[in-house]
Coordinates of N, CA and C and ligand atoms in Angstrom, one line a residue:
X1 N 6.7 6.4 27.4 CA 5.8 6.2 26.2 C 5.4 4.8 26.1
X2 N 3.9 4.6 25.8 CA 3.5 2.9 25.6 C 2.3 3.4 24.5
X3 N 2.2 1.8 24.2 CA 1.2 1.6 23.1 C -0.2 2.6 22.6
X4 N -0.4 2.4 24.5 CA -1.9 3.4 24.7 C -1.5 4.8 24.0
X5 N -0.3 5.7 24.7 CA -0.1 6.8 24.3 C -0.2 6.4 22.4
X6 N 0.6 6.0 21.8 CA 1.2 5.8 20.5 C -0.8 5.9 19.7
X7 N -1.4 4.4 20.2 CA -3.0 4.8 19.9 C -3.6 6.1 19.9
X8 N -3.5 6.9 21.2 CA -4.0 7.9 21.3 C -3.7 8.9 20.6
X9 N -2.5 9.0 20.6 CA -1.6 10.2 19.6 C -2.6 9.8 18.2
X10 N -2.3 8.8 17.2 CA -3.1 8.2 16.5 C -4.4 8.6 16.4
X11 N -5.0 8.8 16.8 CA -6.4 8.7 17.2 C -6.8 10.8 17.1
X12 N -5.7 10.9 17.5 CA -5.6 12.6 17.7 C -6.0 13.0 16.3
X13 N -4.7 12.5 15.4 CA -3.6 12.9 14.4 C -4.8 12.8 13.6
X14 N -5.8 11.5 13.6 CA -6.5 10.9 12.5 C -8.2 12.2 12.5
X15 N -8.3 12.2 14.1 CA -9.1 13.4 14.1 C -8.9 14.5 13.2
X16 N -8.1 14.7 13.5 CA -7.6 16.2 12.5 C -7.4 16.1 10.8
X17 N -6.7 14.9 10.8 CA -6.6 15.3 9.3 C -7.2 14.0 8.7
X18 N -7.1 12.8 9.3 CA -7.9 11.8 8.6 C -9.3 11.3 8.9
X19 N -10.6 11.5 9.0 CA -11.2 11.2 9.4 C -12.1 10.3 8.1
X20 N -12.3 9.3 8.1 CA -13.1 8.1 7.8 C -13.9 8.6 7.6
X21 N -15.1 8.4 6.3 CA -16.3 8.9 5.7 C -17.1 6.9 6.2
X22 N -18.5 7.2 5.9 CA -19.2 5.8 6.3 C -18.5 5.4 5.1
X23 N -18.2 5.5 4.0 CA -17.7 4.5 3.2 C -16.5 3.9 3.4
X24 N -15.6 4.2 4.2 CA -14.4 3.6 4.4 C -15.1 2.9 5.9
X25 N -15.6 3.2 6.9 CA -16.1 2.4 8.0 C -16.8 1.5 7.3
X26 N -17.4 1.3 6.6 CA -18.4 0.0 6.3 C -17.7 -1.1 5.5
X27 N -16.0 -0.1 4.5 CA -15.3 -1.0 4.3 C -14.7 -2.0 5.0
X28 N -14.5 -1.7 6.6 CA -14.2 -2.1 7.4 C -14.7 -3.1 8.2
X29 N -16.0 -2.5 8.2 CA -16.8 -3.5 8.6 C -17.2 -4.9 7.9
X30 N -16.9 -4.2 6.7 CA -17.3 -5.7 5.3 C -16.4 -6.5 5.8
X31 N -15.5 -6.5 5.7 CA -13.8 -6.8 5.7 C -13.8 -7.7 6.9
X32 N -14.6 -7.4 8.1 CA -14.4 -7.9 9.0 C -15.3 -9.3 9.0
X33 N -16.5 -8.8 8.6 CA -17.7 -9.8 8.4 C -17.8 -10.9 7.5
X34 N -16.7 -10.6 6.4 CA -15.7 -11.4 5.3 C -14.8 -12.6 6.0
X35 N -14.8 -12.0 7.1 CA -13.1 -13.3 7.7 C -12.1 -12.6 7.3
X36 N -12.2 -11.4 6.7 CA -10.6 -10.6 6.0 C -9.5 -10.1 7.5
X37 N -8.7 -10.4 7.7 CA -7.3 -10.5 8.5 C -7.3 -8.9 8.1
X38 N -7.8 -7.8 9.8 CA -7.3 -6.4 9.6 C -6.0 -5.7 10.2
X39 N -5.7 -6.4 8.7 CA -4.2 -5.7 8.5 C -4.2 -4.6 7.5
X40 N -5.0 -3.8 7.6 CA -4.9 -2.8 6.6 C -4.4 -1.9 7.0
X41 N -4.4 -0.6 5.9 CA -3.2 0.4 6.4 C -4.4 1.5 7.3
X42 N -3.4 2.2 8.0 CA -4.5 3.4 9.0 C -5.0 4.4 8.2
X43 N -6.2 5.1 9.1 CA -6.6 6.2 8.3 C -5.3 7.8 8.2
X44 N -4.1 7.4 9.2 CA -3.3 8.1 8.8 C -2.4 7.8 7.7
X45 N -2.3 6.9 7.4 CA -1.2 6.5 6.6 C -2.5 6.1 5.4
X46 N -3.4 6.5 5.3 CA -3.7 6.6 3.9 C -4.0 7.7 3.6
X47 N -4.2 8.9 4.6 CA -3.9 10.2 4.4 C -2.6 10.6 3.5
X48 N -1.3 10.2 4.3 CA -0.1 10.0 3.8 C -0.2 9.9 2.5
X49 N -0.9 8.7 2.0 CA -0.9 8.1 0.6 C -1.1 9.2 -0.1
X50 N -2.5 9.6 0.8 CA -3.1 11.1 -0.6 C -2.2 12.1 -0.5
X51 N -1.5 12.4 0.3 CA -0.7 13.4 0.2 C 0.8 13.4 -0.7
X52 N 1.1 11.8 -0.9 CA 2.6 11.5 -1.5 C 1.8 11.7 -3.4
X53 N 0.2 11.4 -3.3 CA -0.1 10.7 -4.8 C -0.6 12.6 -5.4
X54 N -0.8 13.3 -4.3 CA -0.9 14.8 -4.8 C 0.5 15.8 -5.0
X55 N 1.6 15.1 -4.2 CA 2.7 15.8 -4.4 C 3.6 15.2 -5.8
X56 N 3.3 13.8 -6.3 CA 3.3 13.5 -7.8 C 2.5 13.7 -8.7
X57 N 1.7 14.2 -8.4 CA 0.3 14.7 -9.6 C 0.2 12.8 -10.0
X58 N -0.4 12.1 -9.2 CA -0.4 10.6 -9.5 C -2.1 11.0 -10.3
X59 N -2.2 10.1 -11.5 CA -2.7 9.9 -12.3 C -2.9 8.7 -12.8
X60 N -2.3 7.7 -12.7 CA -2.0 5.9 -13.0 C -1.1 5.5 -11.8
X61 N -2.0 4.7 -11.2 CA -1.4 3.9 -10.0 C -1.2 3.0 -9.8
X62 N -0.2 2.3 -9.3 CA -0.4 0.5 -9.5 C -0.4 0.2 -7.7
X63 N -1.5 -0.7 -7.4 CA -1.3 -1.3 -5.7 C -1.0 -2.8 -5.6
X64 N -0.4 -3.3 -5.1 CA -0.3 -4.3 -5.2 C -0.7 -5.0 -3.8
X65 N -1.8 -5.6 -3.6 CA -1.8 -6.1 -2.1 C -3.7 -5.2 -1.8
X66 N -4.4 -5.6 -2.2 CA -6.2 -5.0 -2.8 C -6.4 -5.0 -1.0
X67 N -6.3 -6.8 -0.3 CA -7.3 -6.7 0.4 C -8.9 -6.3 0.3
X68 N -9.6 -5.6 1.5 CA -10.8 -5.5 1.2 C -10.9 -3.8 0.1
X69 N -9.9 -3.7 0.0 CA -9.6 -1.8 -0.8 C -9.7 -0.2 0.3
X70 N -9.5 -1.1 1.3 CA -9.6 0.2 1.8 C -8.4 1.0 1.6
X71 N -7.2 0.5 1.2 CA -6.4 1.6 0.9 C -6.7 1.8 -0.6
X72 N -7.1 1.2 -1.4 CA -7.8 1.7 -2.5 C -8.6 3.0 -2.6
X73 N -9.4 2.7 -1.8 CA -10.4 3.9 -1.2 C -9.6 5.4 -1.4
X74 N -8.6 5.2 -0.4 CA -7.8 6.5 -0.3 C -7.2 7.0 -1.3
X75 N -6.5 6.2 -1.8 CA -5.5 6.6 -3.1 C -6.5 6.9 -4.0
X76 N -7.2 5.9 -4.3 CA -8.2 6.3 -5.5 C -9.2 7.8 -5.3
X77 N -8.9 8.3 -4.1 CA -10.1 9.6 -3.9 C -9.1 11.0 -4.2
X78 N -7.4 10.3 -4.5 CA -6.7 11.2 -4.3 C -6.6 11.8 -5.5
X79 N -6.9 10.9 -6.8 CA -6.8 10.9 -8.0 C -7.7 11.9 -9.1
X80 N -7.2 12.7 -9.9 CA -8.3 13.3 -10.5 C -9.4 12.6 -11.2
X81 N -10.5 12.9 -11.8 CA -11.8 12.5 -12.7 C -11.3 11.2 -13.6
X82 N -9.9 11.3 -14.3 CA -9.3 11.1 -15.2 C -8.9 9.8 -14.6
X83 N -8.3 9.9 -13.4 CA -7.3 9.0 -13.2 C -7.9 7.7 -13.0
X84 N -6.5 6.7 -12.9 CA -7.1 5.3 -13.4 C -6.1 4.6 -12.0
X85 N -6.6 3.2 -11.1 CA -5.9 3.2 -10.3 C -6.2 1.5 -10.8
X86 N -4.8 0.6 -11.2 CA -5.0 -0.8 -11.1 C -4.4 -1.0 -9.5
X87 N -5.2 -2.4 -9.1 CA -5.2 -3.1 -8.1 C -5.3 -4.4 -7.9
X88 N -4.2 -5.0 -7.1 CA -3.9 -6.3 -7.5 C -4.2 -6.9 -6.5
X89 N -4.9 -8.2 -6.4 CA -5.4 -9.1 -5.2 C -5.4 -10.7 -5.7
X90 N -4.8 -11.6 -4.5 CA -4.5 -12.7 -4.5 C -6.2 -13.8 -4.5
X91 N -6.4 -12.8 -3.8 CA -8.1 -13.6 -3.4 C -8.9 -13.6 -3.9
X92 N -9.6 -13.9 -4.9 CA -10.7 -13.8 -5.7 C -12.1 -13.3 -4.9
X93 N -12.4 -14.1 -3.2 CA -13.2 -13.5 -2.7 C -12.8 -12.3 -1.6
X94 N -11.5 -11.8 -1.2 CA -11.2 -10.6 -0.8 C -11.1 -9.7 -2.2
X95 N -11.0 -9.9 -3.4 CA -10.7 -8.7 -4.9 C -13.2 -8.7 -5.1
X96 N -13.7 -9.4 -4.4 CA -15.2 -9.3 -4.4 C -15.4 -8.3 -3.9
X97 N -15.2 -8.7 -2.2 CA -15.4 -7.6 -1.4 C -14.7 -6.4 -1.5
X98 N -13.8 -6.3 -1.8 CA -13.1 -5.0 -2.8 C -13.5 -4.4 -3.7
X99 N -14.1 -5.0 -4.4 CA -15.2 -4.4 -5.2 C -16.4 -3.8 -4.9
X100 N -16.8 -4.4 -4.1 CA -18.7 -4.2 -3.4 C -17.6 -2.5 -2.7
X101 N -17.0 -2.5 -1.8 CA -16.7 -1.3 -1.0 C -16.1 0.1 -2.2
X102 N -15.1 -0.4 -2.7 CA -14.9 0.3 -3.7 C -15.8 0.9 -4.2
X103 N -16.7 0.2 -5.0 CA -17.7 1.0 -5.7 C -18.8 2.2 -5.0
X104 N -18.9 1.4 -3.4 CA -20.1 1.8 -2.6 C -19.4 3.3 -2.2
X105 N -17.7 3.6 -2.1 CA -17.6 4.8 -2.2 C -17.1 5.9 -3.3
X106 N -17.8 5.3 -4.4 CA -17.8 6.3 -5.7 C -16.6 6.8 -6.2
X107 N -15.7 5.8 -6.1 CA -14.7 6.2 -7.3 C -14.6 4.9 -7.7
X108 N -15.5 3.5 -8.1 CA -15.7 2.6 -8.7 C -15.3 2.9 -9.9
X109 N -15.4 3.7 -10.7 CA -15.0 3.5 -12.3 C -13.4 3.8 -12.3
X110 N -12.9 4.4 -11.3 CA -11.4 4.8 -11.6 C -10.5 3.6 -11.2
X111 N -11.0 2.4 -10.9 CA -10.3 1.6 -9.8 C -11.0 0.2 -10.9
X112 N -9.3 -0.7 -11.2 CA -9.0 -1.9 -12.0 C -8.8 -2.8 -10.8
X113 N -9.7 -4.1 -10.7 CA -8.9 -5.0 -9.8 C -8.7 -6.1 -10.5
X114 N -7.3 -6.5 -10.2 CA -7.0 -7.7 -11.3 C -6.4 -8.5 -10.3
X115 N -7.0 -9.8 -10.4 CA -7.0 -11.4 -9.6 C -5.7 -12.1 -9.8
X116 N -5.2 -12.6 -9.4 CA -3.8 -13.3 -9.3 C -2.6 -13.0 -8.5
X117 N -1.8 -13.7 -8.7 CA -0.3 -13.8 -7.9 C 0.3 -12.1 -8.5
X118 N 0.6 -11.4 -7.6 CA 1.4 -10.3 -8.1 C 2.4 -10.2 -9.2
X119 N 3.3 -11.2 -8.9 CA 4.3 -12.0 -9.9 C 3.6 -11.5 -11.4
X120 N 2.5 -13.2 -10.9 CA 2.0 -13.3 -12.3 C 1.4 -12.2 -13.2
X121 N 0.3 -11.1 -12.3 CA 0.0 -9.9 -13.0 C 0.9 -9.5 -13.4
X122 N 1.8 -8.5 -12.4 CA 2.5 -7.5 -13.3 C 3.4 -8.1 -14.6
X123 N 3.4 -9.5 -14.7 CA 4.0 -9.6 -15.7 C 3.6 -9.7 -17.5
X124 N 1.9 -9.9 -16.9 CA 0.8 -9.4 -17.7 C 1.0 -8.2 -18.0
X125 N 0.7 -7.5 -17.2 CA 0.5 -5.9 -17.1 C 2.3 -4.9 -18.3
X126 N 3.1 -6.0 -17.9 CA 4.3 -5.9 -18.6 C 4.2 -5.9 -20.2
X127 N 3.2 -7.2 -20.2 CA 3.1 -7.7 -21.7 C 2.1 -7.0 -22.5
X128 N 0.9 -6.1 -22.0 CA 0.0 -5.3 -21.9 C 0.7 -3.7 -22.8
X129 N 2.0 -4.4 -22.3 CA 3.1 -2.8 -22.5 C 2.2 -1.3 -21.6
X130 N 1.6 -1.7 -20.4 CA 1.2 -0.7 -19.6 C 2.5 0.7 -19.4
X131 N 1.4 1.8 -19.6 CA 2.4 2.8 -19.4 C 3.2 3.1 -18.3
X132 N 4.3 4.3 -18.1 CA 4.7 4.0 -16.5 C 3.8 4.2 -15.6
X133 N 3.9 3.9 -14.0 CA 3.1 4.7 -13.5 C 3.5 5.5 -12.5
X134 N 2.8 6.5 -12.4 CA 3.4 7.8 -11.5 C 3.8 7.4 -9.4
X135 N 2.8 6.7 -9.3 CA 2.6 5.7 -8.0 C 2.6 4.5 -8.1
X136 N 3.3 3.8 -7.2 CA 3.1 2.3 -6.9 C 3.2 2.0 -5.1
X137 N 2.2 1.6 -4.9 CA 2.0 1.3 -3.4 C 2.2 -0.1 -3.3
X138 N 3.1 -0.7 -2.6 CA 3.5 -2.2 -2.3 C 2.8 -2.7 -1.2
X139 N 2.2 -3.4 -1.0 CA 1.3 -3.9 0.2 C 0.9 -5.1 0.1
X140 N 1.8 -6.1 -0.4 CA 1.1 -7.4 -1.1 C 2.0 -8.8 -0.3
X141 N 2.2 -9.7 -0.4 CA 3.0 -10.8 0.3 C 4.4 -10.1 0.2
X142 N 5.1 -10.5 1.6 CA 6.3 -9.4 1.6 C 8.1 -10.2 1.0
X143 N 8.0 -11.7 0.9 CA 8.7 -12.2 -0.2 C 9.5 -11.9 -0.9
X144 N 7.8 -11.4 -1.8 CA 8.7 -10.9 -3.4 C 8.9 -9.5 -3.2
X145 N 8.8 -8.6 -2.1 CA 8.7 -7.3 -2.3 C 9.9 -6.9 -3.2
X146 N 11.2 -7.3 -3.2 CA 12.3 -7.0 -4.2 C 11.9 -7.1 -5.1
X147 N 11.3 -8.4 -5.4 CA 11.4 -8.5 -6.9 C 10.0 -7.4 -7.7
X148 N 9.4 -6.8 -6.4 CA 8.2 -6.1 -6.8 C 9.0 -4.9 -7.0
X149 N 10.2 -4.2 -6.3 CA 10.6 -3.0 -6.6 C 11.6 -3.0 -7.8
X150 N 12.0 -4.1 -8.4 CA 12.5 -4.3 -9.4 C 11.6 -3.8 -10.8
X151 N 10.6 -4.3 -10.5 CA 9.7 -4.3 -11.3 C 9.2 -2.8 -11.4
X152 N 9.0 -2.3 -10.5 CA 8.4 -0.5 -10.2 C 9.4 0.2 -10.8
X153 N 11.0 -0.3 -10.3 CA 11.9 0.9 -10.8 C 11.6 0.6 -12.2
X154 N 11.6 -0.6 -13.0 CA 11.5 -0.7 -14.6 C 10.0 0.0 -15.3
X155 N 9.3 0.3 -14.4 CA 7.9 1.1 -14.9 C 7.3 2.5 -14.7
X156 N 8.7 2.9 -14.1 CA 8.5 4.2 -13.3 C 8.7 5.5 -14.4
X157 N 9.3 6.6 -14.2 CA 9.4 8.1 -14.9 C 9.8 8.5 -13.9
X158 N 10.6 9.8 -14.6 CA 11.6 10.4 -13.6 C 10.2 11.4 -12.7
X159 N 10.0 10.7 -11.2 CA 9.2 11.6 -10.3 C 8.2 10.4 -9.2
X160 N 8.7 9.0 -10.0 CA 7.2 8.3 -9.9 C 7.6 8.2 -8.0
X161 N 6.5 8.1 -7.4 CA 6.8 7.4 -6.1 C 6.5 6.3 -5.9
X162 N 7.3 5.7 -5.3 CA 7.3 4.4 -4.5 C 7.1 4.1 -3.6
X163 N 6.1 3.2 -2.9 CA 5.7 3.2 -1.4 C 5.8 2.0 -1.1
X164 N 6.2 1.4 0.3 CA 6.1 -0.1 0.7 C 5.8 -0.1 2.2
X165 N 4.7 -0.9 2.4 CA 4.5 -0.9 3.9 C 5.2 -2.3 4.0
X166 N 4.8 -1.5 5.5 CA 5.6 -3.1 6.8 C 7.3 -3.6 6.4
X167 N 7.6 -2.2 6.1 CA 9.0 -2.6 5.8 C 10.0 -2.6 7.6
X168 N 9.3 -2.7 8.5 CA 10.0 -2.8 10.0 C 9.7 -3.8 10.8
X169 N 8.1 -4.4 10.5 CA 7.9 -5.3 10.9 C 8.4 -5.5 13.0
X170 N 7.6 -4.8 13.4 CA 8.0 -4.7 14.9 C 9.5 -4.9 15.2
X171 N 10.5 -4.3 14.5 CA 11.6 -4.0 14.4 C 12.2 -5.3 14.3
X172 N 11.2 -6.3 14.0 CA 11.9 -7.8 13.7 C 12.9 -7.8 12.5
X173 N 12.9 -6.8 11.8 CA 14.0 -7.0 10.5 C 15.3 -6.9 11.0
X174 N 15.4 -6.3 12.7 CA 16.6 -6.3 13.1 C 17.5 -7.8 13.4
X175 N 16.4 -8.4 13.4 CA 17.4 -9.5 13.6 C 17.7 -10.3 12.2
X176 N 19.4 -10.4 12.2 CA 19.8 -10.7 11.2 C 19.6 -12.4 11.1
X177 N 19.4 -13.3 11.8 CA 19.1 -14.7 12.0 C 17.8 -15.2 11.7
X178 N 16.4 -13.9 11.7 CA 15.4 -14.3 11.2 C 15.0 -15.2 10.4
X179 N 14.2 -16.4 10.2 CA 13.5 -17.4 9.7 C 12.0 -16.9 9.3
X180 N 11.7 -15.9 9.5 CA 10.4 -15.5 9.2 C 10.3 -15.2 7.7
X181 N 9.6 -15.7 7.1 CA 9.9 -15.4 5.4 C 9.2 -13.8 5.2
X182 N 8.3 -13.4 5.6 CA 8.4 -11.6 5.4 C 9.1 -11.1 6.2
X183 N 9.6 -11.4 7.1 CA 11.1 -10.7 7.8 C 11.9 -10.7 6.7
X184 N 12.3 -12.0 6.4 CA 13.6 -12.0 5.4 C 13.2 -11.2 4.3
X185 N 11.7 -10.9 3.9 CA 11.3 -10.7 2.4 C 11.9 -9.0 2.5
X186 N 11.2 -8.4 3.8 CA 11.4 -7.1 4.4 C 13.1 -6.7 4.0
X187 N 13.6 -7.3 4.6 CA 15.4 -7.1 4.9 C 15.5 -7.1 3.9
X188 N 15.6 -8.4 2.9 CA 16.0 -8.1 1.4 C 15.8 -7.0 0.5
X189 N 13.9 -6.5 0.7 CA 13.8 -5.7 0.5 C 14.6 -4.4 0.6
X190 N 15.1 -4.0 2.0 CA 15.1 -2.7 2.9 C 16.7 -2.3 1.7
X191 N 17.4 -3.3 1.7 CA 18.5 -3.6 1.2 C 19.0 -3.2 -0.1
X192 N 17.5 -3.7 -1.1 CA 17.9 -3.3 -2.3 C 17.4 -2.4 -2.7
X193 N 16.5 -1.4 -1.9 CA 16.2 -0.1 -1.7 C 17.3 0.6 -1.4
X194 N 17.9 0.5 -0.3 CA 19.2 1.3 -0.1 C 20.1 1.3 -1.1
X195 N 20.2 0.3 -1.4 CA 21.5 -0.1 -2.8 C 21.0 0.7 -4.0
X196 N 19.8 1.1 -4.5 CA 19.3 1.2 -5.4 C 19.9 2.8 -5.9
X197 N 19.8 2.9 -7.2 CA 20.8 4.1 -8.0 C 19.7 4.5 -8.3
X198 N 19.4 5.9 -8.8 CA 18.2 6.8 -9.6 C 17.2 6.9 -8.9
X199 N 17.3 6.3 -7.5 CA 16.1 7.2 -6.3 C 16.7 7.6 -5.3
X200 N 15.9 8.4 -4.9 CA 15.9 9.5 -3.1 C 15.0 8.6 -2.2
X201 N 15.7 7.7 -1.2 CA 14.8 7.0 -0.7 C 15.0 7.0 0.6
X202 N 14.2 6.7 1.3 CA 14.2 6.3 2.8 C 13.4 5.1 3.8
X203 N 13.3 4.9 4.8 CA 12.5 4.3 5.6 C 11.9 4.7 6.5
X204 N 10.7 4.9 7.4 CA 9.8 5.9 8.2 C 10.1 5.0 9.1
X205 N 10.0 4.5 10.6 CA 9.4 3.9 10.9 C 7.6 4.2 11.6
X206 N 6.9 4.0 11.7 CA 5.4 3.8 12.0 C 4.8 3.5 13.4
X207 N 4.7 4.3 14.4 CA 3.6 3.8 15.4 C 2.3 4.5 15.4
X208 N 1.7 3.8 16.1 CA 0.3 4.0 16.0 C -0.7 3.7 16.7
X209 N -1.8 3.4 15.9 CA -2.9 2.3 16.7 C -2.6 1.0 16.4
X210 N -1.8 0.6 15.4 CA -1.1 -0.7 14.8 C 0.4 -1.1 15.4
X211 N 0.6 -2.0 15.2 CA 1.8 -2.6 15.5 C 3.1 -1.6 14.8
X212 N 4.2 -1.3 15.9 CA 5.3 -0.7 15.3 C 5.2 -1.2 13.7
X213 N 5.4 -0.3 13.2 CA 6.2 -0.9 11.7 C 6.7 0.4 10.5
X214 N 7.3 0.5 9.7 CA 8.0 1.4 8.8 C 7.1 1.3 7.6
X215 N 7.2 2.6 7.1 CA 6.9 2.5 5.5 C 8.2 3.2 4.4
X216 N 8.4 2.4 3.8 CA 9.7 2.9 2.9 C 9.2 3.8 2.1
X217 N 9.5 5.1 1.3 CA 9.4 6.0 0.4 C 10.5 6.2 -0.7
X218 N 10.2 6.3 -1.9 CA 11.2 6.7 -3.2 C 10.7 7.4 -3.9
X219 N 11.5 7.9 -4.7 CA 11.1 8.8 -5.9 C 12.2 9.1 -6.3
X220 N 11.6 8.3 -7.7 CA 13.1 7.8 -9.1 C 13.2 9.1 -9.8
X221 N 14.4 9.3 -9.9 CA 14.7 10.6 -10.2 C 15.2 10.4 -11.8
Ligands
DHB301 C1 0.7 -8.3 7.4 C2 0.6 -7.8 6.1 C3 0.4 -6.4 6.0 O1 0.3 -5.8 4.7 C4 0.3 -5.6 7.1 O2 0.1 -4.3 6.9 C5 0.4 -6.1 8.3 C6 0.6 -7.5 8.5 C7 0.9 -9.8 7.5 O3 0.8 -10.5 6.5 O4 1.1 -10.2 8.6
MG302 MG1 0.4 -3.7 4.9

């Protein structure tokens, strides 16, 4: 098995059940024409998303990590009439172009993008007394991802899910000597997931058309 195969398989998988409407390709395209770094998640693994945010009846979702929205896109199409999806982005001009795509594929009114350091939001969002939320997708600087799942288990209900990409990072989390600060952020993370009491959790790992990497899954019981 090699890369090619892993793409291709990908490419199969995404035929069948994920296929990209022009609105998500043009998000892509924006993103690209922006200078935005495509590191976004696949059209499988935002399939995934819709499928984890329909098996919680997700209705309020928290993302942390906007980029240009293309995984906004997803989650937010997964959502009923009703539902409300905040989204968090560092960039004031990647949370723009998040907006322009967002909107262009018509679930613009269900979808909050709020500007700043993750940190600093949710701790707004805290002060806001925001209700829990049923989903939280982690996809933001990988760091603080602890201290982001700290924050999720404190806002969750018994059912919420919890999602974190790039928790494998080309299996670089295995080295325990790492100096990479989202390696280290990852590990820490992977750790206090495991450790963690009142969820069912795991780690995937991920190949694809993208670089090896895992997505962690929870649901606080
Ligand atoms: C990086 C971040 C991501 O969220 C991702 O999916 C891939 C790479 C990064 O910062 O390198
Ligand atoms: Mg990511």
């Amino acid at each position: 098995m090699n890369q090619q195969v892993f793409a291709a398989t990908d490419n199969y998988i995404s035929t069948l059940f994920a296929e990209e409407d022009e609105a998500l390709k043009e998000a892509l395209e924006n993103n690209e024409a922006a200078g935005m770094p495509a590191i976004d998640i696949s059209p499988v693994q935002g399939r995934l998303l819709q499928v984890l945010a329909h098996m919680c009846g997700a209705r309020h979702v928290l993302e942390l990590g906007t980029l240009g929205g293309y995984s906004t896109i997803w989650l937010a199409r997964a959502l009923p009439a009703d539902g409300r999806l905040i989204t968090v982005e560092l960039m004031p001009e990647y949370a723009s172009v998040a907006r322009t795509n967002i909107d262009r594929a018509g679930i613009g009114e269900k979808v909050a993008i709020r500007v700043g350091r993750a940190l600093d939001v949710l701790a707004m969002l805290e002060k806001e007394g925001v209700p829990p939320f049923d989903m939280i997708f982690m996809d933001a600087d990988k760091p603080p991802y602890t201290e982001y799942l700290e924050w999720a288990l404190r806002h969750s209900r018994p059912g919420t899910v919890i999602v974190a990409d790039n928790v494998i990072r080309g299996g670089r989390v295995l080295d325990a000597n790492s100096s990479d600060p989202a390696v280290k952020g990852v590990q820490r993370f992977n750790e206090a997931l495991a450790a963690a009491k009142g969820v069912t959790q795991v780690v995937i790992q991920t190949i694809g058309a993208k670089e090896h990497d895992g997505v962690a899954i929870a649901v606080v019981s």
